[in-house]
Short mmCIF file of C-alpha atoms and ligand atoms in Angstrom, two decimals:
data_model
loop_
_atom_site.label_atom_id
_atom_site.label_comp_id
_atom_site.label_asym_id
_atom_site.label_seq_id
_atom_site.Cartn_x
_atom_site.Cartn_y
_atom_site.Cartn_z
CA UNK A 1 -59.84 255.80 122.75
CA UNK A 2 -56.42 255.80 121.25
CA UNK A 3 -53.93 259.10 120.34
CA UNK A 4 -52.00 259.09 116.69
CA UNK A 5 -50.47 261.95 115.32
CA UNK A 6 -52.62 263.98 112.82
CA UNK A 7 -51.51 262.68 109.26
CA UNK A 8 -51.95 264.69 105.70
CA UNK A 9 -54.11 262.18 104.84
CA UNK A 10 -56.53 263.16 107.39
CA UNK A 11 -57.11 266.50 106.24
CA UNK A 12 -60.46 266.25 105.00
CA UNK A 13 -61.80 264.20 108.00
CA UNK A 14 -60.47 267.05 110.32
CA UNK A 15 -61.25 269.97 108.71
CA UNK A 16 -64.89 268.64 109.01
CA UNK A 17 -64.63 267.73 112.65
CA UNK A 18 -63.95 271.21 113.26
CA UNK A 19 -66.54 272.66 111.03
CA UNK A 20 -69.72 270.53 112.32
CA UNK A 21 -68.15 270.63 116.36
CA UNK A 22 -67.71 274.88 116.08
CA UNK A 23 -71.30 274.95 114.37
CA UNK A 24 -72.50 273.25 116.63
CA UNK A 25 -70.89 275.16 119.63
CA UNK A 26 -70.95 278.69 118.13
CA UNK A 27 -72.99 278.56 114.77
CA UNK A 28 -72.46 278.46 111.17
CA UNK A 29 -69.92 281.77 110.69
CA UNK A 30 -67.83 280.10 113.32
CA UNK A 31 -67.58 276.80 111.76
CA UNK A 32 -66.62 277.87 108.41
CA UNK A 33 -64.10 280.07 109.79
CA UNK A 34 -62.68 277.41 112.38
CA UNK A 35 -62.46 274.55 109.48
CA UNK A 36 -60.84 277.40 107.08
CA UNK A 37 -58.17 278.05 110.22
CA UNK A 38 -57.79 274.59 109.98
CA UNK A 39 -57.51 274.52 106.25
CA UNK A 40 -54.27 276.89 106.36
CA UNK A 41 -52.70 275.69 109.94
CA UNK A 42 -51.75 272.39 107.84
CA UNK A 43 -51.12 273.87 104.51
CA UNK A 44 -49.27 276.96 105.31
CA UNK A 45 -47.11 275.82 108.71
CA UNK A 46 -43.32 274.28 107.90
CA UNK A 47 -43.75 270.78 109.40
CA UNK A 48 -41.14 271.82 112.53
CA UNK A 49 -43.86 274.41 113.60
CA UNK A 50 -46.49 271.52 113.88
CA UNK A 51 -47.62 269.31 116.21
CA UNK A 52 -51.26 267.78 115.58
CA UNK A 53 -52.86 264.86 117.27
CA UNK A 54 -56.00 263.05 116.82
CA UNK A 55 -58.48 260.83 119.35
CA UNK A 56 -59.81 257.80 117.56
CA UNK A 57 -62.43 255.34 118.92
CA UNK A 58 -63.51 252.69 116.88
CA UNK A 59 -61.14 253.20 113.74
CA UNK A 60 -62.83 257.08 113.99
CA UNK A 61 -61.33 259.90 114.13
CA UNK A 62 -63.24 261.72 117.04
CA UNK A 63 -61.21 264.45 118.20
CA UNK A 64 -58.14 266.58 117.15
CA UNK A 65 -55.96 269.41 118.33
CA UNK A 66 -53.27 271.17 116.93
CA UNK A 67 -49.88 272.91 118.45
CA UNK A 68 -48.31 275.55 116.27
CA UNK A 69 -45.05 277.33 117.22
CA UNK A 70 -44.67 280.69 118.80
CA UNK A 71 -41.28 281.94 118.57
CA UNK A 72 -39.59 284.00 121.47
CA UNK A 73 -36.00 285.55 121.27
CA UNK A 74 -35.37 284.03 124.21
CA UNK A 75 -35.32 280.64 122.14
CA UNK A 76 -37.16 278.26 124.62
CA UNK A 77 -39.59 275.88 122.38
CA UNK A 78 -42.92 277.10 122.70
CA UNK A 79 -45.82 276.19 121.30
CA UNK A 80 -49.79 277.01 121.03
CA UNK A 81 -52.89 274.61 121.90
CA UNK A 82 -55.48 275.54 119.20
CA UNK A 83 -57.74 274.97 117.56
CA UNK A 84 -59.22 271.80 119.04
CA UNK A 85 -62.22 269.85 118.79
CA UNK A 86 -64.27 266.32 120.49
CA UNK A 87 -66.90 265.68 117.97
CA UNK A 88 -70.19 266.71 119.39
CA UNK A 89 -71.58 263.15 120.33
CA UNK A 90 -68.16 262.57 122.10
CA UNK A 91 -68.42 265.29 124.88
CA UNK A 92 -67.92 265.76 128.41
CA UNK A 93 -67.09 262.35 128.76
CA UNK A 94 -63.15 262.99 129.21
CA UNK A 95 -61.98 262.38 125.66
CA UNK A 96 -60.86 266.05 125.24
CA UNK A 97 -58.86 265.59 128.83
CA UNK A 98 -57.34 262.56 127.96
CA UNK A 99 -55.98 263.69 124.40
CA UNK A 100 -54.70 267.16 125.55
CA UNK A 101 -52.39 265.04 128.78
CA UNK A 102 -51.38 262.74 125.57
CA UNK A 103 -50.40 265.25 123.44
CA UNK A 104 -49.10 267.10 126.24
CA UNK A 105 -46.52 264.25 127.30
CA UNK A 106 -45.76 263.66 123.54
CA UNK A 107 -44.39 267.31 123.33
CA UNK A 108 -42.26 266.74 126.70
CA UNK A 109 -40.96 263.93 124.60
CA UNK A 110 -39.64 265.68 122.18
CA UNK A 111 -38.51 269.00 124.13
CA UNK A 112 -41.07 271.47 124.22
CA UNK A 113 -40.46 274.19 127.61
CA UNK A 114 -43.43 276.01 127.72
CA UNK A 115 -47.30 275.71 125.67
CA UNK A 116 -49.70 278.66 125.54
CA UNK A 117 -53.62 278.74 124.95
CA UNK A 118 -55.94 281.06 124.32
CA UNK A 119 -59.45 279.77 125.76
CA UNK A 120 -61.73 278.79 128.48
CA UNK A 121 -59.95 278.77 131.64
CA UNK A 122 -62.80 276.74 133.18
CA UNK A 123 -62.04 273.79 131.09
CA UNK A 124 -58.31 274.61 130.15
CA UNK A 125 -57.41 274.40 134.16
CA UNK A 126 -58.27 270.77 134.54
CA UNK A 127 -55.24 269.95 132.20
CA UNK A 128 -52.24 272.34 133.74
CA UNK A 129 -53.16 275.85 132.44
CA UNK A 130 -53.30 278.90 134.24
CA UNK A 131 -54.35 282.23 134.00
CA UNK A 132 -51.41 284.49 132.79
CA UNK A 133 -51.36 288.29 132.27
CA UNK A 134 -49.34 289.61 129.27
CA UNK A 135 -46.71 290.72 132.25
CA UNK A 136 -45.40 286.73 132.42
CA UNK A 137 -45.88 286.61 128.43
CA UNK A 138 -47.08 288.93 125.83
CA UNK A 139 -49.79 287.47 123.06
CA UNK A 140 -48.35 288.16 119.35
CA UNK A 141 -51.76 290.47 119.04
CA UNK A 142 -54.25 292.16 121.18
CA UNK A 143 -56.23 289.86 123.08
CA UNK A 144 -59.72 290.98 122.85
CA UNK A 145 -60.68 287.88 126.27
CA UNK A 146 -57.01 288.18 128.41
CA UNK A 147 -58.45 286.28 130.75
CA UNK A 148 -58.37 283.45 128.57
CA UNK A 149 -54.35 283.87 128.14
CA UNK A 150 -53.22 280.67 129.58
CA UNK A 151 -50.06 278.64 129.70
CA UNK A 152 -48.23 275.36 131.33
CA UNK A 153 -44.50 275.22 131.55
CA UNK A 154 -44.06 271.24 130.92
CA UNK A 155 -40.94 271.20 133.13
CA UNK A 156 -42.60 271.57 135.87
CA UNK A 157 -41.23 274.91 136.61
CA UNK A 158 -43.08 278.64 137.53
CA UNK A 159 -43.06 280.61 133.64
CA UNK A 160 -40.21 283.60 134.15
CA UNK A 161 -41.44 286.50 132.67
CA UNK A 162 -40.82 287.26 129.02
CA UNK A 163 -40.29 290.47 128.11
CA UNK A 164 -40.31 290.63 124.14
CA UNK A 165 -43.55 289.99 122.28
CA UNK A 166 -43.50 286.50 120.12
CA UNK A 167 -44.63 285.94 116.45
CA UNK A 168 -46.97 283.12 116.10
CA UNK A 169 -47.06 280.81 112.38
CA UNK A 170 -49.06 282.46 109.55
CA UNK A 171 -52.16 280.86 109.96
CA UNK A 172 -52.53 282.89 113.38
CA UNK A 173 -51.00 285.91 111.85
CA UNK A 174 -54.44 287.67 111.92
CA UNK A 175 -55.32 289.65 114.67
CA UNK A 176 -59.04 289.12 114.43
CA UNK A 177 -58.42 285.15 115.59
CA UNK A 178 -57.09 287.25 118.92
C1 COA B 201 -64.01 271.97 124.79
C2 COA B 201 -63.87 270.50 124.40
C3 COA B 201 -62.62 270.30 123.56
C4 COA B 201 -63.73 269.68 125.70
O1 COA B 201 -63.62 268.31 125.42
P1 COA B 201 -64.58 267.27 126.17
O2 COA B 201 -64.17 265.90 125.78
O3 COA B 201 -65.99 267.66 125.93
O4 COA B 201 -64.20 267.59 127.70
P2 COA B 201 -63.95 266.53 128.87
O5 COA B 201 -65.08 265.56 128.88
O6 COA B 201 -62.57 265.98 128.80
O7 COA B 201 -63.97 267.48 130.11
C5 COA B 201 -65.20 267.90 130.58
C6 COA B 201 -65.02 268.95 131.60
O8 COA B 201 -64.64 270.16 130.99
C7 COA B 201 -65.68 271.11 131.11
N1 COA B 201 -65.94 271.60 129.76
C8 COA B 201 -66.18 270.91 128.65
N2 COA B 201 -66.37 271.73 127.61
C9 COA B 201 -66.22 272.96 128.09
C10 COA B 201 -66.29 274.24 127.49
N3 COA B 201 -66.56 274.44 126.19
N4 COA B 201 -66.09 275.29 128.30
C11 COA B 201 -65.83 275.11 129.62
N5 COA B 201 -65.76 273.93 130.21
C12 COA B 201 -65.95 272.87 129.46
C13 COA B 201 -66.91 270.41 131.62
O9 COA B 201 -67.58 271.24 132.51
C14 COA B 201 -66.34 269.20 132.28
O10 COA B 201 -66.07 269.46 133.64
P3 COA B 201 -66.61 268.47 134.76
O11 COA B 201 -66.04 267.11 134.41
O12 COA B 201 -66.08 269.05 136.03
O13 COA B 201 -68.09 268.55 134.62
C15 COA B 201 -65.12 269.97 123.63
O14 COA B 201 -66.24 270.05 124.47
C16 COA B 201 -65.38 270.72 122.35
O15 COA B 201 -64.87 270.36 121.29
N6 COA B 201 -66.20 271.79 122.41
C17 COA B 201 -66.59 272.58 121.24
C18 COA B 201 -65.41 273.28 120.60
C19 COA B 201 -64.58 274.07 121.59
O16 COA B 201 -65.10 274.82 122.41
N7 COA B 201 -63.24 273.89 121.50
C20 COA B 201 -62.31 274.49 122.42
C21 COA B 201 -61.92 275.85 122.02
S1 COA B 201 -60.60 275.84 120.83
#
């Protein structure tokens, strides 16, 4: 398997990954609303609140996440994992480990302090996250799971708390995705 970064022209390939892998996981509603998050993350975010990546095995595009800024007053360059998807086929056989530590040392690269997600801590923890309460950093909306508020610093350091709440990019701006 070999990481690219996600490309316009992949648009329509991804925004069905995410449709068939979330129906799959979660059922129909979830996948049309997962590949229509999809749909505005990479037509309504300015291309320096962007990061996407995508796993490809055998000239196929197989998995993808995406990174979208969340803005602090505090300034540091933060960013949040989701959505992502490993096709279905694809699973639990370390794809979706090795493209998040990719991506991951990709966003090092280029200067990113801290990176937020908002999922399963189970599977989450195997690639640097940890459980944070909205003490160490608030969520731009209500989290209806907080236990599933996670975060890495990539510098290797312990988060400091952050007192103001951040905004995230539009496509996040609703606060039923939270
Ligand atoms: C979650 C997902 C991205 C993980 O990618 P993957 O390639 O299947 O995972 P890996 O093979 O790298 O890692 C597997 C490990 O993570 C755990 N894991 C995998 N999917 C998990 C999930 N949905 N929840 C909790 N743990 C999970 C497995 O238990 C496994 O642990 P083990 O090796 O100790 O048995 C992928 O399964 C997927 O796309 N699922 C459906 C969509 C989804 O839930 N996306 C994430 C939310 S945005």
């Amino acid at each position: 398997m070999k990481v690219d970064s996600y490309l316009s022209s992949n648009t329509g390939d991804i925004k069905q990954l995410f449709t068939s892998v979330f129906t799959d996981s979660e059922g129909t509603s979830e996948g049309v609303l997962i590949g229509q998050l999809v749909h505005d993350i990479v037509t309504l975010t300015h291309k320096e609140d962007l990061h996407g990546y995508v796993a490809i095995d055998n000239d196929k595009i197989i998995g993808c996440l995406f990174f979208t800024r969340l803005s602090f007053q505090q300034g540091l360059s933060a960013f949040l994992l989701s959505p992502m998807a490993i096709q279905t086929s694809y699973q639990g056989k370390g794809f979706g480990q090795q493209l998040i530590n990719t991506a991951l040392e990709e966003l090092k690269k280029q200067g990113v302090h801290l990176v937020f997600t908002y999922g399963d801590p189970a599977f989450y923890s195997k690639v640097g996250f940890r459980q944070i309460t909205e003490k160490t950093a608030k969520a731009p909306f209500t989290l209806s799971q907080p236990e599933g508020w996670l975060a890495q610093s990539l510098l290797g350091e312990d988060i400091k708390p952050l007192p103001d709440q951040p905004y995230c990019v539009e496509a996040f701006n609703k606060p039923d995705l939270w």
